[in-house]
XYZ file of C-alpha atoms in Angstrom:
388
model
C -4.582 -9.421 -23.007
C -5.466 -13.194 -23.597
C -1.728 -13.322 -25.616
C -0.166 -11.240 -22.876
C 2.304 -13.701 -20.387
C 2.075 -13.408 -16.674
C 2.333 -15.425 -13.099
C 0.865 -15.561 -9.919
C 2.086 -16.810 -6.996
C 0.771 -15.909 -3.388
C 3.222 -16.806 -0.998
C 1.806 -15.355 1.958
C -0.242 -17.743 3.819
C -3.376 -15.323 5.489
C -5.762 -15.784 7.949
C -9.087 -13.356 8.667
C -9.830 -13.784 12.429
C -11.068 -11.565 15.403
C -8.231 -11.767 17.817
C -5.769 -13.511 15.898
C -3.083 -10.785 16.754
C -2.892 -13.828 19.922
C -2.171 -16.486 16.942
C 1.545 -14.383 16.767
C 3.470 -16.589 19.291
C 1.583 -19.748 17.740
C 1.955 -19.217 14.399
C 6.203 -18.254 14.391
C 5.847 -21.517 16.544
C 7.265 -23.754 13.852
C 9.592 -21.853 12.534
C 11.714 -21.782 15.536
C 13.371 -18.892 16.326
C 16.034 -18.060 18.359
C 15.161 -14.461 19.322
C 12.308 -12.832 17.140
C 11.825 -8.669 16.444
C 8.557 -6.983 16.991
C 8.774 -3.999 14.480
C 6.391 -1.109 14.748
C 6.078 2.654 14.799
C 5.626 4.596 17.350
C 2.174 5.354 17.595
C 1.152 2.320 17.717
C 3.331 0.790 20.955
C 2.207 3.770 22.214
C -1.739 2.378 21.472
C -0.622 -0.682 22.629
C -1.651 -3.026 20.028
C 1.840 -3.618 19.615
C 2.277 -5.410 23.376
C -0.675 -8.228 22.051
C 1.673 -9.441 19.869
C 4.511 -9.067 22.899
C 2.587 -11.345 24.846
C 1.872 -13.333 22.633
C 5.486 -13.953 21.835
C 5.911 -14.391 25.598
C 3.332 -17.564 25.647
C 4.866 -19.343 23.782
C 8.731 -18.506 24.398
C 10.166 -16.658 22.310
C 12.573 -13.383 23.598
C 11.761 -10.572 21.443
C 13.446 -7.022 21.376
C 11.316 -4.187 19.460
C 12.355 -1.528 16.814
C 9.884 0.692 16.116
C 12.252 4.357 15.533
C 10.241 4.550 12.664
C 9.115 7.329 10.352
C 5.741 7.445 8.019
C 8.106 7.263 4.828
C 10.773 4.961 6.312
C 13.814 6.090 5.326
C 16.952 4.141 4.083
C 19.410 5.301 7.625
C 16.265 3.721 10.079
C 16.083 0.387 7.807
C 20.216 0.177 7.578
C 19.745 0.628 11.989
C 17.021 -1.479 12.540
C 18.856 -4.635 9.945
C 22.195 -3.511 12.060
C 20.402 -3.865 15.676
C 18.851 -7.599 13.747
C 22.072 -8.852 12.797
C 23.889 -7.870 16.446
C 20.560 -9.326 18.318
C 21.136 -12.557 15.860
C 17.394 -12.329 14.899
C 15.714 -14.800 12.484
C 12.491 -14.037 13.264
C 10.493 -11.196 12.431
C 7.047 -10.150 13.908
C 6.334 -7.020 12.077
C 2.711 -4.950 14.077
C 0.683 -1.748 11.850
C 0.737 0.096 8.778
C 2.366 0.023 5.706
C 5.619 1.798 7.104
C 5.582 -0.532 9.770
C 5.078 -3.584 7.099
C 7.007 -2.553 4.425
C 10.191 -1.497 7.295
C 9.890 -5.351 8.503
C 10.696 -6.180 5.137
C 13.392 -4.066 4.423
C 15.080 -5.585 7.515
C 14.705 -9.147 7.100
C 16.590 -8.463 3.946
C 19.141 -6.470 5.332
C 19.000 -9.962 7.964
C 20.040 -12.679 4.880
C 21.656 -9.778 2.711
C 25.146 -7.313 3.402
C 24.814 -3.842 3.215
C 22.935 -0.955 3.080
C 18.864 -0.466 1.357
C 19.568 0.350 -0.924
C 21.925 -2.254 -2.780
C 18.901 -4.251 -2.975
C 16.094 -1.615 -3.839
C 15.434 -2.843 -7.457
C 13.017 -5.767 -9.173
C 13.677 -9.504 -9.017
C 17.596 -8.682 -7.538
C 17.587 -10.981 -4.378
C 19.429 -14.200 -3.144
C 17.618 -15.864 -1.320
C 14.550 -15.548 0.604
C 14.553 -12.578 4.058
C 13.773 -14.573 7.585
C 10.539 -15.871 8.016
C 7.995 -13.386 8.723
C 4.463 -12.509 10.463
C 2.602 -8.870 9.701
C -0.217 -7.897 10.921
C -1.247 -4.553 9.765
C -3.331 -2.158 12.104
C -5.113 0.050 9.498
C -7.293 -0.954 6.056
C -5.438 0.486 3.423
C -1.965 -1.285 2.323
C -1.490 -4.156 1.395
C 1.566 -4.034 1.828
C 1.406 -7.905 4.048
C 0.851 -9.344 0.980
C 2.706 -7.641 -1.065
C 6.218 -9.235 -2.453
C 8.071 -5.198 -2.585
C 9.094 -3.310 0.495
C 8.789 0.964 -0.373
C 12.594 2.837 1.160
C 12.852 6.651 1.040
C 15.614 7.407 -0.062
C 16.753 10.212 2.789
C 19.747 11.955 -0.544
C 17.361 12.044 -3.264
C 14.397 12.048 -1.507
C 12.598 9.546 -4.242
C 11.285 6.425 -2.703
C 12.686 3.147 -3.952
C 11.201 0.069 -3.827
C 12.840 -3.690 -2.948
C 10.688 -6.022 -5.383
C 10.401 -9.802 -5.065
C 8.700 -12.181 -4.025
C 11.594 -13.358 -1.825
C 10.624 -10.575 0.385
C 6.479 -11.445 0.870
C 5.145 -12.521 4.411
C 4.734 -15.566 5.240
C 1.474 -15.596 7.239
C -0.502 -12.011 7.093
C -2.525 -12.150 10.372
C -6.092 -9.890 10.217
C -7.652 -8.965 13.358
C -10.540 -6.637 12.342
C -10.787 -5.574 15.764
C -7.214 -3.839 15.595
C -9.395 -0.922 14.241
C -12.076 -0.299 16.551
C -10.379 2.336 17.820
C -8.467 4.394 14.721
C -8.741 7.178 14.470
C -11.306 8.447 11.867
C -8.945 10.741 9.106
C -6.648 7.851 9.544
C -9.161 5.262 8.425
C -10.423 7.917 5.903
C -6.784 8.160 4.046
C -6.213 3.975 3.894
C -9.763 2.918 2.614
C -9.213 5.326 -0.331
C -5.514 4.578 -0.372
C -7.589 0.739 -0.482
C -9.685 1.898 -3.061
C -6.505 3.770 -5.537
C -4.642 0.394 -5.763
C -8.169 -1.805 -6.704
C -8.802 0.883 -9.940
C -5.060 1.478 -10.439
C -4.859 -2.618 -10.715
C -8.549 -2.884 -13.308
C -7.688 -0.453 -14.954
C -3.309 -0.803 -15.225
C -1.866 -2.129 -18.195
C -1.104 -5.211 -16.363
C -4.106 -6.559 -14.616
C -4.533 -10.102 -15.246
C -7.406 -12.308 -14.902
C -7.070 -13.615 -11.612
C -6.324 -9.800 -10.078
C -9.314 -8.071 -11.547
C -12.376 -10.379 -9.596
C -10.011 -9.152 -6.677
C -9.869 -5.561 -7.999
C -13.897 -5.368 -8.311
C -14.339 -6.760 -5.096
C -12.454 -4.571 -3.468
C -13.754 -1.846 -4.905
C -17.437 -2.977 -3.550
C -16.225 -3.371 -0.431
C -14.892 -0.222 -0.525
C -17.820 1.681 -1.428
C -20.163 -0.433 0.912
C -18.587 -0.191 3.786
C -15.943 3.126 4.352
C -18.486 5.764 5.367
C -19.668 3.191 7.918
C -16.157 2.423 9.498
C -15.184 6.043 9.750
C -18.089 7.301 11.195
C -18.812 4.453 13.332
C -16.184 1.756 14.053
C -19.143 -0.717 13.263
C -17.382 -4.297 13.818
C -19.156 -5.294 10.358
C -18.027 -2.326 8.016
C -14.655 -2.720 9.564
C -13.972 -6.009 9.042
C -14.930 -5.607 5.104
C -12.629 -2.866 4.853
C -9.530 -5.094 6.106
C -10.978 -7.371 3.143
C -11.030 -4.941 0.969
C -7.620 -3.776 0.973
C -6.517 -7.576 1.477
C -7.889 -8.509 -1.726
C -6.682 -4.988 -3.714
C -2.555 -5.706 -1.805
C -2.833 -8.620 -3.904
C -4.425 -7.004 -6.954
C -2.042 -4.678 -7.569
C 1.141 -6.781 -6.147
C 0.505 -8.757 -9.513
C -0.563 -6.846 -11.832
C 0.727 -2.795 -11.424
C -0.192 0.337 -9.507
C 0.047 3.251 -11.871
C 0.237 6.881 -12.158
C -1.728 7.683 -9.451
C 0.463 5.841 -7.293
C 3.873 7.103 -9.051
C 2.846 10.723 -8.455
C 1.668 10.102 -4.250
C 5.251 8.693 -4.060
C 7.016 11.244 -5.419
C 4.911 13.627 -3.310
C 5.982 11.252 -0.538
C 9.227 11.336 -0.741
C 9.706 15.379 -1.404
C 7.934 15.753 1.905
C 7.182 12.774 3.853
C 3.595 12.595 3.152
C 1.027 9.893 4.059
C 0.917 7.577 1.144
C -2.652 7.458 1.248
C -4.189 10.900 2.189
C -1.772 11.005 -1.687
C -2.853 8.394 -3.610
C -6.839 9.430 -1.973
C -6.339 12.849 -2.610
C -4.587 12.099 -6.870
C -7.174 9.374 -7.678
C -10.280 11.504 -9.611
C -7.803 13.530 -11.151
C -5.550 10.492 -12.913
C -8.865 8.430 -13.489
C -10.447 11.005 -15.247
C -7.488 11.444 -17.903
C -7.097 8.125 -17.842
C -10.950 7.374 -18.836
C -11.023 8.241 -23.135
C -8.016 5.080 -23.030
C -9.442 2.819 -20.870
C -13.307 3.786 -20.776
C -14.434 0.371 -20.851
C -12.108 -0.414 -17.493
C -13.514 2.555 -15.524
C -16.881 1.979 -16.751
C -16.438 -1.387 -14.658
C -15.151 0.428 -11.794
C -18.323 2.639 -11.889
C -20.562 -0.653 -12.155
C -18.218 -1.728 -8.725
C -18.927 1.052 -6.978
C -22.230 1.042 -7.742
C -23.385 2.950 -10.361
C -26.433 2.142 -12.848
C -25.828 0.952 -16.311
C -25.450 2.808 -18.593
C -25.499 1.974 -22.742
C -22.198 5.306 -23.239
C -18.995 3.552 -21.726
C -17.156 6.884 -20.808
C -20.390 8.743 -19.740
C -20.308 5.981 -17.219
C -16.361 6.048 -16.401
C -17.158 9.410 -15.865
C -19.851 8.530 -13.137
C -17.609 6.633 -11.888
C -15.431 9.383 -10.759
C -18.045 11.623 -9.482
C -18.731 8.756 -7.259
C -14.952 8.560 -5.788
C -14.933 12.653 -5.962
C -18.922 11.787 -3.507
C -16.769 9.197 -1.316
C -13.562 10.559 -0.430
C -15.290 14.043 -0.318
C -18.449 12.182 2.737
C -15.212 10.783 4.247
C -13.248 14.029 5.040
C -10.557 13.905 2.132
C -9.719 17.047 0.661
C -7.597 18.760 -2.806
C -3.694 18.253 -3.250
C -3.770 22.022 -2.653
C -5.020 21.409 1.639
C -1.732 19.591 2.024
C -0.484 22.578 3.363
C 3.017 22.169 2.663
C 2.651 21.036 -1.654
C 3.985 23.274 -3.323
C 2.888 24.683 -6.978
C 6.915 25.564 -7.434
C 7.864 21.651 -6.991
C 5.472 20.098 -8.670
C 8.452 20.349 -12.321
C 11.093 18.421 -9.876
C 7.522 16.000 -9.017
C 6.891 15.402 -12.390
C 10.639 14.522 -13.556
C 10.950 12.118 -10.280
C 7.067 10.481 -11.457
C 8.906 9.833 -14.095
C 11.591 7.438 -13.133
C 8.861 5.259 -11.658
C 8.329 1.679 -13.600
C 4.694 2.150 -13.194
C 4.714 5.430 -15.038
C 4.243 3.124 -17.967
C 1.563 0.665 -17.033
C -0.542 3.683 -16.878
C -3.508 3.485 -19.379
C -2.712 6.805 -21.479
C 0.724 7.814 -22.532
C 2.726 9.608 -19.776
C 5.057 13.136 -19.963
C 6.940 14.938 -17.683
C 4.832 18.020 -19.199
C 1.499 15.690 -18.558
C 2.601 15.234 -14.436
C 2.655 18.708 -13.761
C -0.126 19.414 -15.670
C -2.202 16.783 -13.369
C -0.437 17.637 -10.550
C -2.076 21.130 -11.466
C -5.480 20.206 -11.611
C -4.765 17.767 -8.739
C -4.773 20.316 -6.565
C -6.938 23.160 -8.049
C -9.436 20.615 -8.314
C -10.108 20.361 -11.659
C -10.371 17.522 -12.064
C -13.169 15.732 -11.240
């Protein structure tokens, strides 16, 4: 790793404070916006959370418009519609309030405000011509880390494959981490997004693109999830929620500036085909893929196990396997089931899902070599819960 070149640039200012959603307006003022677009999802809008950001904009005299016509895995045509609305309204600042889907959608709409065409025209790595309009991101779940990642995931409605705009110029200018927003999060959502954060951290640390800058962030995130997710799910204790939001943010930075691996390639294939929540599918795959990878990165997975609280043993492979068991225990404790618990998943689709996963660039960051047949086997093992 010491001989491999890497870069680390964090374009987002992070504010971590209970109640900081009320600072949206103050944070927007320096950009002197004429009109803001508040991007959220129907659930967050119905819960009244987005209104807190709207009230803050109104309090400083910034006109705004709301866009919430989004699916859980935003489709290209939804984002194109958001872009058209934003152009016609003269939007020059975006505030995103929600989970990863809303935050990713806001980035995509930001791209369309500074670039012509439709969002699929801009999918790829490093292809933007200029920065998006200023974006203030307020996450309402502790999982995706999208508030600090330099990419936006888009579901291609024709191929049902997830694509990505990957460019530092798509990142939010400001991230407001308000742990109070997690107090009413349904337990299943807290669980799935929490394991999503764990997946980001585990893959960031064990993938072939890990760096000395991302490693400590990933390990700290793993420890925070291990120590706080159960309590956050069971009681929504304020301190546990705050620690989970921090874990999600740290993990987001870690994987954004290293990479993910086969858990994500498989999860994105499933999400694109069945429209399943990304965090839930990551959670259903994490242990199976981790176990498969251990022979190729036993030392790294042993360090993951240590971060999870597994007592040290001199045998790295054995310790790594105990770490996978600890991940499985955590998943079970918070109610995450095997892949077959998602009733829409059909094993007959596994070959097609394997082909879709192979098209994902993160395949090549996985510590173990992967082929289409490997993916088919891993899908089947996760479905039968043979991975742990």
